[in-house]
Coordinates of C-alpha atoms and ligand atoms in Angstrom, one line a residue:
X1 CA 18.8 -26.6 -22.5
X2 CA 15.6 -25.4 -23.2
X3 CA 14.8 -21.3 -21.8
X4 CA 13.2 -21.2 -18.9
X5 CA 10.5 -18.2 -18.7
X6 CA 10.2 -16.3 -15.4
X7 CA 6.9 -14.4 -14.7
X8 CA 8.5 -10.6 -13.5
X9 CA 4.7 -9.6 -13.2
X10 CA 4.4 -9.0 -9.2
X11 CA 7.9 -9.2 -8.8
X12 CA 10.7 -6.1 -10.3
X13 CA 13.8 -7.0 -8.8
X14 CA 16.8 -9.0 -8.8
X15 CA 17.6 -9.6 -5.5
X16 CA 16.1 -12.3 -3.4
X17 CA 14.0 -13.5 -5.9
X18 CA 14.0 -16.9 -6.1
X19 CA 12.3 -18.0 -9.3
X20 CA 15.0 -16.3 -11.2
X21 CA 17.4 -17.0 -8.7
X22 CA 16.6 -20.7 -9.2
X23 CA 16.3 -20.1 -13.2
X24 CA 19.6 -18.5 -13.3
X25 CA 21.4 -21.2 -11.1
X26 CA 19.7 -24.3 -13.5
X27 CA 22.3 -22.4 -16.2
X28 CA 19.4 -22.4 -18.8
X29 CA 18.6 -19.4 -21.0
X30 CA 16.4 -17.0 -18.5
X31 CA 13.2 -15.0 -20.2
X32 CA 12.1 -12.4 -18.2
X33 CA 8.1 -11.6 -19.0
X34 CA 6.3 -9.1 -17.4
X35 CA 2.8 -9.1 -18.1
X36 CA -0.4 -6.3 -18.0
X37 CA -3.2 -8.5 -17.8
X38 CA -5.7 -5.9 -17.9
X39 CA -9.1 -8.2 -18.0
X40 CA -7.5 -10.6 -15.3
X41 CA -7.3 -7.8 -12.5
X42 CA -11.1 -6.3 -13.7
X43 CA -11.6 -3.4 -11.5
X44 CA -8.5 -3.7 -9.7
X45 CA -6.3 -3.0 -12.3
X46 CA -3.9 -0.3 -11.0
X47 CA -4.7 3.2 -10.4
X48 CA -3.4 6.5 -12.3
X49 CA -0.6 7.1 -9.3
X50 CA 0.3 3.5 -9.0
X51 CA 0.5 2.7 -13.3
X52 CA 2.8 5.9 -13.4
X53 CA 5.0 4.2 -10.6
X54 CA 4.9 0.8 -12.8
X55 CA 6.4 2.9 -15.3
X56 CA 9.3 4.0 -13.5
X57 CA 10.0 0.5 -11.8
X58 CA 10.2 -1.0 -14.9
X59 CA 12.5 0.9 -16.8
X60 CA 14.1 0.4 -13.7
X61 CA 14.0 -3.1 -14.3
X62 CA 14.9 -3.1 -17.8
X63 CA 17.6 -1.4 -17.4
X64 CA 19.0 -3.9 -14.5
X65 CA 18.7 -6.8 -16.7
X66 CA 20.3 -5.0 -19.6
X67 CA 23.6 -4.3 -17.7
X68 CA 23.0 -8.1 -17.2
X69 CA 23.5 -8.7 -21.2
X70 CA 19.7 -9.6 -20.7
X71 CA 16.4 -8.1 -21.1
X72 CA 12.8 -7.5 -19.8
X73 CA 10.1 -8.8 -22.2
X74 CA 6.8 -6.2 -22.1
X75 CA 3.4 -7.9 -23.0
X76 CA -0.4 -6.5 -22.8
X77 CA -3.2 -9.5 -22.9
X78 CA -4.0 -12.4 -21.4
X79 CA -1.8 -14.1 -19.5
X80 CA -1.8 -17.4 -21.1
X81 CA -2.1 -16.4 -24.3
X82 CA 0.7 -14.6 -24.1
X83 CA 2.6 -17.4 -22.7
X84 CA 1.4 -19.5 -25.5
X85 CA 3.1 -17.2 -27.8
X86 CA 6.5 -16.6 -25.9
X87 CA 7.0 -20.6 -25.8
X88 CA 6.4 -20.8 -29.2
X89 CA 8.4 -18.2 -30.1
X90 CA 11.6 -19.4 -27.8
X91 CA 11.1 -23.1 -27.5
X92 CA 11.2 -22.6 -23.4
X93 CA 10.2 -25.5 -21.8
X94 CA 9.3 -24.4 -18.2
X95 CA 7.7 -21.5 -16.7
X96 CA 8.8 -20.0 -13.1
X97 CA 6.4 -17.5 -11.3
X98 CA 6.3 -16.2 -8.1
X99 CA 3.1 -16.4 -6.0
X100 CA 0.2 -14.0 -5.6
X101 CA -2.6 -13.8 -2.8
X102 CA -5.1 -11.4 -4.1
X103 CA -8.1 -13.3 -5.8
X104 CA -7.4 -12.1 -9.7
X105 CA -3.6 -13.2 -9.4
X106 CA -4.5 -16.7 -7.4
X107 CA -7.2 -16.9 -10.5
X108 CA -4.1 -16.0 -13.3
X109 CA -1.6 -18.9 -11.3
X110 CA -4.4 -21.3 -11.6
X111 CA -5.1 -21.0 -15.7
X112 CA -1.1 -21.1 -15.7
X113 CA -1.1 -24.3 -14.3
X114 CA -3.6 -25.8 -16.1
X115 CA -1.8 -24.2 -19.2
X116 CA 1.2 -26.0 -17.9
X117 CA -0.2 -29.3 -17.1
X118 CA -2.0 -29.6 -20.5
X119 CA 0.9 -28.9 -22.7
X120 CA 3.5 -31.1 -20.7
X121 CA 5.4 -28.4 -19.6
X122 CA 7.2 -27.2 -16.4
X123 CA 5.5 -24.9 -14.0
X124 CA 7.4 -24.1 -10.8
X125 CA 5.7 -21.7 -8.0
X126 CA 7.7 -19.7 -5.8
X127 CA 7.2 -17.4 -2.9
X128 CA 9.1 -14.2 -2.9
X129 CA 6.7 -11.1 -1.5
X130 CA 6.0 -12.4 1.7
X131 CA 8.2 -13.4 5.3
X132 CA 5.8 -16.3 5.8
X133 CA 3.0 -18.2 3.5
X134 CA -0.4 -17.7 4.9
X135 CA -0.9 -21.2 5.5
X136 CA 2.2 -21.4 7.8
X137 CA 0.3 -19.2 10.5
X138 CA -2.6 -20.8 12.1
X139 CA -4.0 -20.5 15.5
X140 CA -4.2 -23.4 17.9
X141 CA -7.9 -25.2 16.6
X142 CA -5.8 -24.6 13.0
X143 CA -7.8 -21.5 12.4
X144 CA -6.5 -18.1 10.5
X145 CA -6.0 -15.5 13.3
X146 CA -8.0 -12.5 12.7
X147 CA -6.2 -10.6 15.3
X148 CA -3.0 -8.3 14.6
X149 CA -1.4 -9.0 17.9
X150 CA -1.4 -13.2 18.7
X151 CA -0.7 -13.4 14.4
X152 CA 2.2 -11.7 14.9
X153 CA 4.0 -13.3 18.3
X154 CA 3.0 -16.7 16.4
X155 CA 4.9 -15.3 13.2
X156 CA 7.8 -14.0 14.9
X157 CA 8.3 -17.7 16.4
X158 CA 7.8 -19.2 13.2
X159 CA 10.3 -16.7 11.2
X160 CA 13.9 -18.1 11.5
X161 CA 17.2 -17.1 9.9
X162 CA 15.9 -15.2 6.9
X163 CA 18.8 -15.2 4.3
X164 CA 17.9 -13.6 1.2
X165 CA 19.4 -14.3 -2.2
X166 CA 21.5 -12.0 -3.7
X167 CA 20.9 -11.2 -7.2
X168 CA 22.1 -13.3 -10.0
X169 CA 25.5 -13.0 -11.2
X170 CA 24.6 -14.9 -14.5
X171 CA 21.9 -14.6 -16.7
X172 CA 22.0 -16.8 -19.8
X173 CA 20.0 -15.4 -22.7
X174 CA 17.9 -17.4 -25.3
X175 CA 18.9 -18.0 -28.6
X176 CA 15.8 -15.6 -29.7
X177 CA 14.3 -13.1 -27.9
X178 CA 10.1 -13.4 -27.8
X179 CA 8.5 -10.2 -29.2
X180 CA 8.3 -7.5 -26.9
X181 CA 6.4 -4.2 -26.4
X182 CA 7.9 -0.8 -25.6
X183 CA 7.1 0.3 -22.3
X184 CA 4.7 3.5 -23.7
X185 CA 2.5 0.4 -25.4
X186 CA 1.1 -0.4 -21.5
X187 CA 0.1 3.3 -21.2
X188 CA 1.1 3.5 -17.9
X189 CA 1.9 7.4 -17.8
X190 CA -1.1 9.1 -18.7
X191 CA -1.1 11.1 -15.8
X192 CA -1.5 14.5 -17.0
X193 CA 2.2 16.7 -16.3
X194 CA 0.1 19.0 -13.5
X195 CA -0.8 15.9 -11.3
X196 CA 2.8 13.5 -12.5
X197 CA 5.5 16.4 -12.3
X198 CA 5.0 16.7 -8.2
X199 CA 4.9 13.1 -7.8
X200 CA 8.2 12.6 -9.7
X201 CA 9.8 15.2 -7.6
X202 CA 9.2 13.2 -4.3
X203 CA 10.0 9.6 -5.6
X204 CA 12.1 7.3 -7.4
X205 CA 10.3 4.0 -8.5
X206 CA 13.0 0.9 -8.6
X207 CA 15.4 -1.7 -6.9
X208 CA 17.9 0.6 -6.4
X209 CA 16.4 3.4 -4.8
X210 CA 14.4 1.0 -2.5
X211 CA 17.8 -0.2 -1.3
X212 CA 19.2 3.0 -0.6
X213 CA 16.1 4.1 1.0
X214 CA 16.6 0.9 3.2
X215 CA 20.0 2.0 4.2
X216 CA 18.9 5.4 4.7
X217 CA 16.1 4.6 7.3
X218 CA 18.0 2.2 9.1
X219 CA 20.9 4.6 9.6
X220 CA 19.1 8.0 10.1
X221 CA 15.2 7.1 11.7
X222 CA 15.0 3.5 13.1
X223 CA 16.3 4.2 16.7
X224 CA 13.4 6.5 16.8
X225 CA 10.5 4.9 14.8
X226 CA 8.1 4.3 17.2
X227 CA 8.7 7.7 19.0
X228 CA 8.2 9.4 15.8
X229 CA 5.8 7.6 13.6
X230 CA 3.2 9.4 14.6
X231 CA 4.6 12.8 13.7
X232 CA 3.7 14.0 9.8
X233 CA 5.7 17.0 9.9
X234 CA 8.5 14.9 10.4
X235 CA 10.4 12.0 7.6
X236 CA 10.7 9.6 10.2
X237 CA 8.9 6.3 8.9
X238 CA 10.7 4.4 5.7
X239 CA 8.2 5.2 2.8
X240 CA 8.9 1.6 1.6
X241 CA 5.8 0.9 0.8
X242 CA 5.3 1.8 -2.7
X243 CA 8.3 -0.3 -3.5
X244 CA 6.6 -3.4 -1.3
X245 CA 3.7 -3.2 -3.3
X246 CA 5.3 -4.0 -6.9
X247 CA 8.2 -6.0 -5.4
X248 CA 10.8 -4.0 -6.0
X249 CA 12.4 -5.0 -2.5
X250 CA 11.8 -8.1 -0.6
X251 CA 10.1 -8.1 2.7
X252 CA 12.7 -10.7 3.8
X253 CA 15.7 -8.3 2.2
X254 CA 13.8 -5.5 4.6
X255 CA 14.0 -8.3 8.0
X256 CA 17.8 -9.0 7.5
X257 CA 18.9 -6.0 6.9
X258 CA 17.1 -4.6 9.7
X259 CA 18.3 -7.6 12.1
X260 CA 21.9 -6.7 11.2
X261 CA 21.3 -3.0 12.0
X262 CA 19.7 -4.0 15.4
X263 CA 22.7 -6.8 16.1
X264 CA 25.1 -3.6 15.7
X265 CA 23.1 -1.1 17.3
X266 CA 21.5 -2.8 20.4
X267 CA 20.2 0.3 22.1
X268 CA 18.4 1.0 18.8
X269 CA 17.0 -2.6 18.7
X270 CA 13.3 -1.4 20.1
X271 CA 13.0 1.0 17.7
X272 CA 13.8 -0.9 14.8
X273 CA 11.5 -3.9 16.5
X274 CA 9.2 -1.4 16.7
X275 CA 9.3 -1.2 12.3
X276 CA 9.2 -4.7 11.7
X277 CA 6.0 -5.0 13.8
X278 CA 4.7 -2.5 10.9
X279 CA 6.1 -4.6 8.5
X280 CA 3.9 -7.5 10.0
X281 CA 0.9 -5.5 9.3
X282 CA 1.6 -5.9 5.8
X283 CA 2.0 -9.7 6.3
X284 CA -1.2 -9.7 8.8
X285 CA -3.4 -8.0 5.9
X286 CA -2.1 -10.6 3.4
X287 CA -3.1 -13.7 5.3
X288 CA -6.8 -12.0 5.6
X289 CA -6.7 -11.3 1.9
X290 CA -6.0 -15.0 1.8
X291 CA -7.8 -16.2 3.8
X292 CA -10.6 -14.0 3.6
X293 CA -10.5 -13.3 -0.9
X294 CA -13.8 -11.2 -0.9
X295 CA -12.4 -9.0 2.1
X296 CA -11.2 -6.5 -1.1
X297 CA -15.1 -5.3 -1.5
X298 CA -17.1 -6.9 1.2
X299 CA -17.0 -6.1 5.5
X300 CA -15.2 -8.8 7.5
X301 CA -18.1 -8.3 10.1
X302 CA -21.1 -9.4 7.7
X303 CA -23.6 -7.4 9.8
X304 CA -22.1 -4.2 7.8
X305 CA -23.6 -5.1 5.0
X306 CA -27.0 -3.7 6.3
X307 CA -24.8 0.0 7.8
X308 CA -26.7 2.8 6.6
X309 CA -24.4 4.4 4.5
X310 CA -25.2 7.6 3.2
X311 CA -25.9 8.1 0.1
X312 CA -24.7 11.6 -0.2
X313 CA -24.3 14.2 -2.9
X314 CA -21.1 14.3 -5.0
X315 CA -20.0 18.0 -3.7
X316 CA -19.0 16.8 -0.2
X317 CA -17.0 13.7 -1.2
X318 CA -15.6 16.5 -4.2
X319 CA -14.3 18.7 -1.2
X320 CA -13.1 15.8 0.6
X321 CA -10.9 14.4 -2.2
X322 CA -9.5 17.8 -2.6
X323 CA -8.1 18.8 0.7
X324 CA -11.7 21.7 1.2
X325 CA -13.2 19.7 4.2
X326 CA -12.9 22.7 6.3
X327 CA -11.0 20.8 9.0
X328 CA -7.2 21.3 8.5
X329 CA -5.4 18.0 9.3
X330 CA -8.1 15.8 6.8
X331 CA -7.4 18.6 3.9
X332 CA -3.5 18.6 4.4
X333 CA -3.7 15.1 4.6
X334 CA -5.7 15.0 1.4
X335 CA -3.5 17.4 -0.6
X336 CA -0.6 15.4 0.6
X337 CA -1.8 12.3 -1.3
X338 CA -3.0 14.5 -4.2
X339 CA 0.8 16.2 -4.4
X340 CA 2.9 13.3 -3.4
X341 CA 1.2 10.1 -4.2
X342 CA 1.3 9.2 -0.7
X343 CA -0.2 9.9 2.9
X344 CA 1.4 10.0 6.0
X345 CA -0.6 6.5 8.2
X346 CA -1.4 8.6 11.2
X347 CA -3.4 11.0 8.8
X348 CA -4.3 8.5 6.8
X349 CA -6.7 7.0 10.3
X350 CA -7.6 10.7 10.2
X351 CA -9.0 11.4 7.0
X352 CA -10.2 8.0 6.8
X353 CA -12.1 8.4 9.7
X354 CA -13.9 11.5 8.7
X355 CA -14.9 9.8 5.4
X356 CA -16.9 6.9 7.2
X357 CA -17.6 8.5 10.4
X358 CA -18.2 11.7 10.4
X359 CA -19.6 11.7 6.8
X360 CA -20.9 8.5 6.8
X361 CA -19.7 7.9 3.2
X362 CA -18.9 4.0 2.5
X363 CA -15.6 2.8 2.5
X364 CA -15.6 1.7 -0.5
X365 CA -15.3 5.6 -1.9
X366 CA -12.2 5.9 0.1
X367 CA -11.1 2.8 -0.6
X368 CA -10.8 4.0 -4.6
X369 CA -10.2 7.4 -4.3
X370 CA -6.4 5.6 -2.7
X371 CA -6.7 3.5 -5.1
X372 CA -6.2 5.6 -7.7
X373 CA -4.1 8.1 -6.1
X374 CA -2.1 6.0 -3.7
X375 CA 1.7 5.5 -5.1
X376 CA 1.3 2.8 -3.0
X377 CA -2.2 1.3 -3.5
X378 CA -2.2 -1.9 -2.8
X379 CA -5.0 -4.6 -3.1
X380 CA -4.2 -6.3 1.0
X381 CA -3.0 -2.9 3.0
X382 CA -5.9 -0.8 1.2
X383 CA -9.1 -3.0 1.9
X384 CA -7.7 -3.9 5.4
X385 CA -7.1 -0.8 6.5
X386 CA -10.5 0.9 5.1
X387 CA -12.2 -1.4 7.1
X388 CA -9.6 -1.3 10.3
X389 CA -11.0 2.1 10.1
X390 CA -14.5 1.8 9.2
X391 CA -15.1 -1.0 12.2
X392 CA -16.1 -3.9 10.1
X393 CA -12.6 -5.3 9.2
X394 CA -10.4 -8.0 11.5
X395 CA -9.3 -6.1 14.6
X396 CA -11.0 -3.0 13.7
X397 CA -11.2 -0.4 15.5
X398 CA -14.6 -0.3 17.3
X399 CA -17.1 1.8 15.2
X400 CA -18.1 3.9 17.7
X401 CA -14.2 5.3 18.1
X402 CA -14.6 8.4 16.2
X403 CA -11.3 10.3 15.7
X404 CA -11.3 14.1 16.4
X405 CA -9.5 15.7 13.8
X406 CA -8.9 18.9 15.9
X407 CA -7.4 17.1 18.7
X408 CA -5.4 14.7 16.2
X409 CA -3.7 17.6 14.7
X410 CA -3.2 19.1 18.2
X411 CA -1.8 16.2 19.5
X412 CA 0.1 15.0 16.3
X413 CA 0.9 18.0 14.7
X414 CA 1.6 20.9 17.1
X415 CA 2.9 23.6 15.6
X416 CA 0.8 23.1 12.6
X417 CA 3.9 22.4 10.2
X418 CA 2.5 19.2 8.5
X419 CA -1.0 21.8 7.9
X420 CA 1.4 24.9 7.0
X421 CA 3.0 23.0 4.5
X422 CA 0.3 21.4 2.6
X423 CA -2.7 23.9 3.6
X424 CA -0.5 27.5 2.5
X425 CA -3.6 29.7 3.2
X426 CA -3.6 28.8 6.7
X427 CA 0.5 29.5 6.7
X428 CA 0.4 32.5 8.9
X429 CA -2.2 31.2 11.5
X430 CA -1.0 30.9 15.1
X431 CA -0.5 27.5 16.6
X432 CA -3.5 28.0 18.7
X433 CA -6.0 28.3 15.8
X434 CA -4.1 26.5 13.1
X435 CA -6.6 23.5 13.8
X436 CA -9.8 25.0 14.4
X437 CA -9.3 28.5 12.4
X438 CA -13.3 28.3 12.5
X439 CA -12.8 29.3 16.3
X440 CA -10.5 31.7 16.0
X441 CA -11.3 35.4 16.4
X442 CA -11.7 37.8 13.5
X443 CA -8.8 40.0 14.4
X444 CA -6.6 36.8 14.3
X445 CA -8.0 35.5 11.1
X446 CA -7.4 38.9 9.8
X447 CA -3.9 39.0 10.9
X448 CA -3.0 35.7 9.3
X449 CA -5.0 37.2 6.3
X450 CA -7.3 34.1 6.5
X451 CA -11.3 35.1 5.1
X452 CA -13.2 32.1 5.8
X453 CA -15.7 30.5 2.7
X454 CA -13.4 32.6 0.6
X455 CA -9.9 31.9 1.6
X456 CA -10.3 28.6 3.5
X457 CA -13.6 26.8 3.4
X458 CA -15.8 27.0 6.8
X459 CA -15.9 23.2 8.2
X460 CA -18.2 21.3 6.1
X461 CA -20.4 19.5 9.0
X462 CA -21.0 20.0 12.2
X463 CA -18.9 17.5 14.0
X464 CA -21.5 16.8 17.2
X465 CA -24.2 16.1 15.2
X466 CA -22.3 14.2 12.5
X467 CA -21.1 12.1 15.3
X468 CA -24.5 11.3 16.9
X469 CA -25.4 10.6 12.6
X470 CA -23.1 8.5 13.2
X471 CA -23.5 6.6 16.5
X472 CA -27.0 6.4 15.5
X473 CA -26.0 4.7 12.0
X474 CA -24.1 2.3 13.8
X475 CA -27.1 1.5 16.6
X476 CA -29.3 0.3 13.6
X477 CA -26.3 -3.0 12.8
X478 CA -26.0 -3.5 16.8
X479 CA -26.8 -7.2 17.4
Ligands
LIG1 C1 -7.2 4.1 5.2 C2 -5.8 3.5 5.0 C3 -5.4 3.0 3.8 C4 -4.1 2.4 3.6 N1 -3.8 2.0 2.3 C5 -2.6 1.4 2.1 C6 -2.2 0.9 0.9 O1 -2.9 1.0 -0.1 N2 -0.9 0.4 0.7 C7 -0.1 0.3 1.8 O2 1.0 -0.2 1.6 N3 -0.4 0.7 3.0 C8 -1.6 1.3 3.2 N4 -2.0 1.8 4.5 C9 -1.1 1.4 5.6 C10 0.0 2.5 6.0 O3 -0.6 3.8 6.0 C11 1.1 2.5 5.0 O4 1.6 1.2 4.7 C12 2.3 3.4 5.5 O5 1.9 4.7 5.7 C13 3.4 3.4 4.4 O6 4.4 4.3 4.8 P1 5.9 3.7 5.2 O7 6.3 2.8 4.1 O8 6.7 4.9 5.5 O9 5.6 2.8 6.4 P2 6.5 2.4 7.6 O10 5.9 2.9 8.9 O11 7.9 2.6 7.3 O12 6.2 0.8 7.7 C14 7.0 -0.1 6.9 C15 6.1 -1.0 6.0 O13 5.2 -1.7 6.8 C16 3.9 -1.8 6.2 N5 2.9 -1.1 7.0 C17 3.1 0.0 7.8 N6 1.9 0.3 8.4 C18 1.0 -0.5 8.0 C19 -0.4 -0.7 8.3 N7 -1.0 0.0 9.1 N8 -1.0 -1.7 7.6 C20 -0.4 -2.5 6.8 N9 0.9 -2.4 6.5 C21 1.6 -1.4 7.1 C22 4.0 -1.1 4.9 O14 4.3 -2.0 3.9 C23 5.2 -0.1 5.1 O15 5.9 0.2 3.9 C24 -3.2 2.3 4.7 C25 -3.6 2.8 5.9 C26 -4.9 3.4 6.1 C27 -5.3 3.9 7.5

C-alpha cells in the first residue's frame, strides 16, 4: 500500500484526530508532516509567545509518535512544494489534512487540492478542531447568527453524542522516511531567556499535559466555574486555551469528558454547563471568522471604519504594554501576560477596554501586542474579542460601555491579591487604596512605602475626560 501523508500542521495530537485516525485504520504506512509555512500565514504568522509554545508542543509530538516506532516530519516552505517533495521522496499516494477556518489556512487547503487534483492523487479533508462545522449552524432565513446567545441554544441542539477517537494503537511506518528538519531549523525559541524562563515556569506545551490539565479542572474547579471565573486572584478557569489553539486537545475530547463529569456529579452539572458555554465562544468566534474571513483586521460594524482613532504617541501605548498605566488592575493585568504568557478574561475586558476606550488607541494595537505575547494567541478568539470589546464586533459590547478599572478591581479583586502579586510596589497598600493609590493619603502611601511618579506611576489620563474623548469619538460614527 502506498503511505499515506497526514498534515499535523493545525493539529498536535493523537487522540481524536481523525485524519490519522482514519490513516492509521486503512493499515497503510502513516507520514506525519508538520509544516511552517511562513509566506502562507503573511502577517499572521505566530507571535514570539505562541512560536516558543510550538516548540514545546512539538517535541511533545515527536516524542508521542516515537514511542509509536513512528515519527514527526519538520518542514519550513511552502506548503505544496513541500508536499511535492515528501511524495516524491516516499511514493505516498494520498494526502489527509484536517480543516482550517482562518483565511491563510482555507487559502493553503485550497492549493492542496488543486495540487491533489492535478497530479491524480488522494486528498481527504477532515474536521477535528471544532464541535460543529460552521456551515452546520445557520439561523432560520439560513443566515450565520451573529449573536452569541441563539448560536449557541441552536448548537447545543445540533451537538449529539460526541465520541472522540482514541489515539491510534498502530502506526505503520514507510519504507523511507522524507527528509526532515530538526525542530531549532523553525526558529521557534528565540525568545530571549529573561522574557522565556518565566513563561516555562507556568506551562507545559503538549497532549499530555492538556489531558491532565483536563482532569484536573474537572475534578478540582468545575462545580464552581461560573461563581469563580470572574476572580483573577484565584486558578479557577481551565487555562486550556493555549492547548485549543494548536490542537493539542480536541474540543470534542474537552465535551465528553466534561459530560461524563457532569453525569457523575449532577449537582456540579451547572457549573461545568456553565464551561462549555465558554467553550462555545470559541466555536461562536470561529463561525464569524468563517463566515466573516476579513473580521481578523476589519470592524464587523462597517461604520468603524470612519471611528476616530487616535493617533497617539508611542510612550503611552509603551506604558500600557508594560503594566505603567497608573491604574492597578490594567498594569497587573499587563505584567501578567508579559510574565506568564497569558491574561486572566475578566482582565483581559479590562485592559482591553482602557486601550480602546479610555485611550482611544485602535484595536488593532491591542490586537498584536496579544498576538505576540499571548501563549494563546489565536487568529478567531483574538480578533473577536478585540472587537467584542472595542463595540464594532458581532454582539459587542455597546461602545459607549466603558469599563471602570477602579471599580473592576474593587469588585473583582478585593483584597488586591491579583494587583499584589503582579504589581509588588503596591504590595503593602491597604485594601482600600490598593486600586486608586492616586487617592490615597500621603501618610498611607508613606506607610506602604509607595512614592508616586517614582515608585508607581501617577494614572496616565484623566479617566472623566478620557471618557467624554471617548463618548464624543463614538458620537462622530452614530448613524
Ligand atoms: C481582548 C481579548 C483578547 C482575547 N484573545 C484571545 C486569544 O487570542 N485566544 C484565546 O483563546 N482567547 C482569547 N480571549 C478569550 C478568553 O480570554 C480566553 O479564551 C480565556 O481567558 C482562556 O482561559 P481559559 O482557557 O482558562 O478559559 P476557560 O474559562 O477555562 O474557558 C475554556 C475555553 O473556552 C474558550 N473561551 C473562554 N472564554 C472565551 C471567550 N470570551 N471568547 C472565546 N473563547 C473563549 C477558550 O478556548 C478557553 O480555553 C480573549 C479575550 C479578550 C477580552
Amino acid at each position: 500500500m502506498k503511505p499515506i501523508i497526514v498534515l499535523m500542521t493545525n493539529i498536535l495530537r493523537l487522540d481524536d484526530h481523525p485524519a490519522l485516525a482514519e490513516a492509521c485504520d486503512s493499515g497503510a504506512p502513516v507520514v506525519p508532516l508538520y509544516i511552517f509555512d511562513e509566506a502562507a500565514m503573511g502577517r499572521w504568522v505566530p507571535g514570539g509567545a505562541r512560536r516558543w509554545w510550538l516548540q514545546g508542543a512539538l517535541k511533545s509530538l515527536t516524542a508521542d509518535l516515537a514511542a509509536m516506532g513512528s515519527k514527526l516530519i519538520v518542514a519550513r516552505g511552502d506548503t505544496v512544494a513541500v508536499l511535492q517533495k515528501a511524495m516524491q521522496q516516499t511514493g505516498a499516494g494520498a494526502i489527509y489534512l484536517t480543516r482550517g477556518y482562518s483565511p491563510y489556512e482555507r487559502e493553503t487547503e485550497q492549493a492542496v487540492h488543486a495540487y491533489a487534483v492535478e497530479n491524480d492523487l488522494l486528498c481527504r479533508r477532515f474536521a477535528g478542531n471544532l464541535l460543529l462545522e460552521p456551515e452546520m449552524v445557520e439561523n432560520k432565513q439560513g443566515r450565520p447568527y451573529e449573536v452569541f446567545t441563539p448560536f449557541w441554544r441552536r448548537a447545543c441542539e445540533l451537538i449529539d453524542d460526541v465520541a472522540p477517537l482514541d489515539a491510534p494503537e498502530d502506526m505503520a511506518a514507510p519504507d523511507s522516511w522524507p527528509e526532515s528538519l530538526p525542530l531549532d531549523a523553525l526558529e521557534f525559541a528565540p525568545m530571549p531567556a529573561f522574557w522565556a524562563d518565566p513563561i516555562a515556569e507556568v506551562w507545559q506545551p503538549g497532549e499530555a499535559a492538556a489531558r491532565e490539565r483536563l482532569s484536573d479542572f474537572l475534578e478540582e474547579a468545575a462545580a464552581t466555574y461560573p461563581k469563580m471565573r470572574d476572580y483573577p486572584a484565584v486558578e479557577a478557569t481551565s487555562r486550556l486555551s493555549p492547548y485549543l489553539v494548536s490542537g493539542e486537545i480536541s474540543p470534542r475530547r474537552i465535551w465528553y469528558e466534561t459530560q461524563r463529569y457532569i453525569a457523575a456529579n449532577e449537582a456540579s452539572a451547572s457549573g461545568a454547563s456553565g464551561f462549555l458555554r465558554e467553550v462555545g465562544w470559541r466555536e461562536f468566534s470561529y463561525h464569524l471568522l468563517f463566515h466573516f474571513p476579513h473580521m481578523m483586521r476589519a470592524p464587523l460594524k462597517e461604520r468603524f471604519a470612519d471611528f476616530p482613532w487616535r493617533a497617539g504617541d508611542g510612550k503611552a501605548l509603551n506604558e500600557w504594554q508594560k503594566g505603567l498605566t497608573g491604574f492597578p488592575i490594567v498594569d497587573a493585568g499587563m505584567r501578567q501576560l508579559w510574565q506568564t504568557g497569558w491574561m486572566h478574561n475578566r482582565v483581559r475586558m479590562v485592559v482591553a477596554s482602557f486601550l480602546v476606550k479610555d485611550m482611544l488607541w485602535h484595536w488593532h494595537e491591542g490586537e498584536d501586542w496579544f498576538w505576540d505575547t499571548l501563549v494563546d494567541a489565536d487568529p478567531a478568539n483574538n480578533s473577536a474579542s478585540w472587537q467584542w470589546v472595542a463595540g464594532c464586533g458581532a454582539d459587542a459590547a455597546p461602545y459607549f460601555r466603558i469599563f471602570n478599572p477602579i471599580a473592576q478591581g474593587e469588585k473583582f479583586d478585593k483584597d488586591g491579591g491579583y494587583i499584589r502579586t503582579y504589581v509588588p510596589e503596591l504590595a503593602d497598600m491597604p485594601n482600600d487604596y490598593i486600586h486608586k493609590p492616586f487617592e490615597a493619603p500621603e501618610g498611607v502611601l508613606r506607610m506602604a512605602g509607595v512614592e508616586l511618579g517614582k515608585t508607581y506611576p501617577r494614572p496616565m489620563l484623566d479617566r472623566k475626560a478620557a471618557r467624554e474623548r471617548a463618548l464624543a469619538a463614538l458620537g462622530t460614527i452614530k448613524k
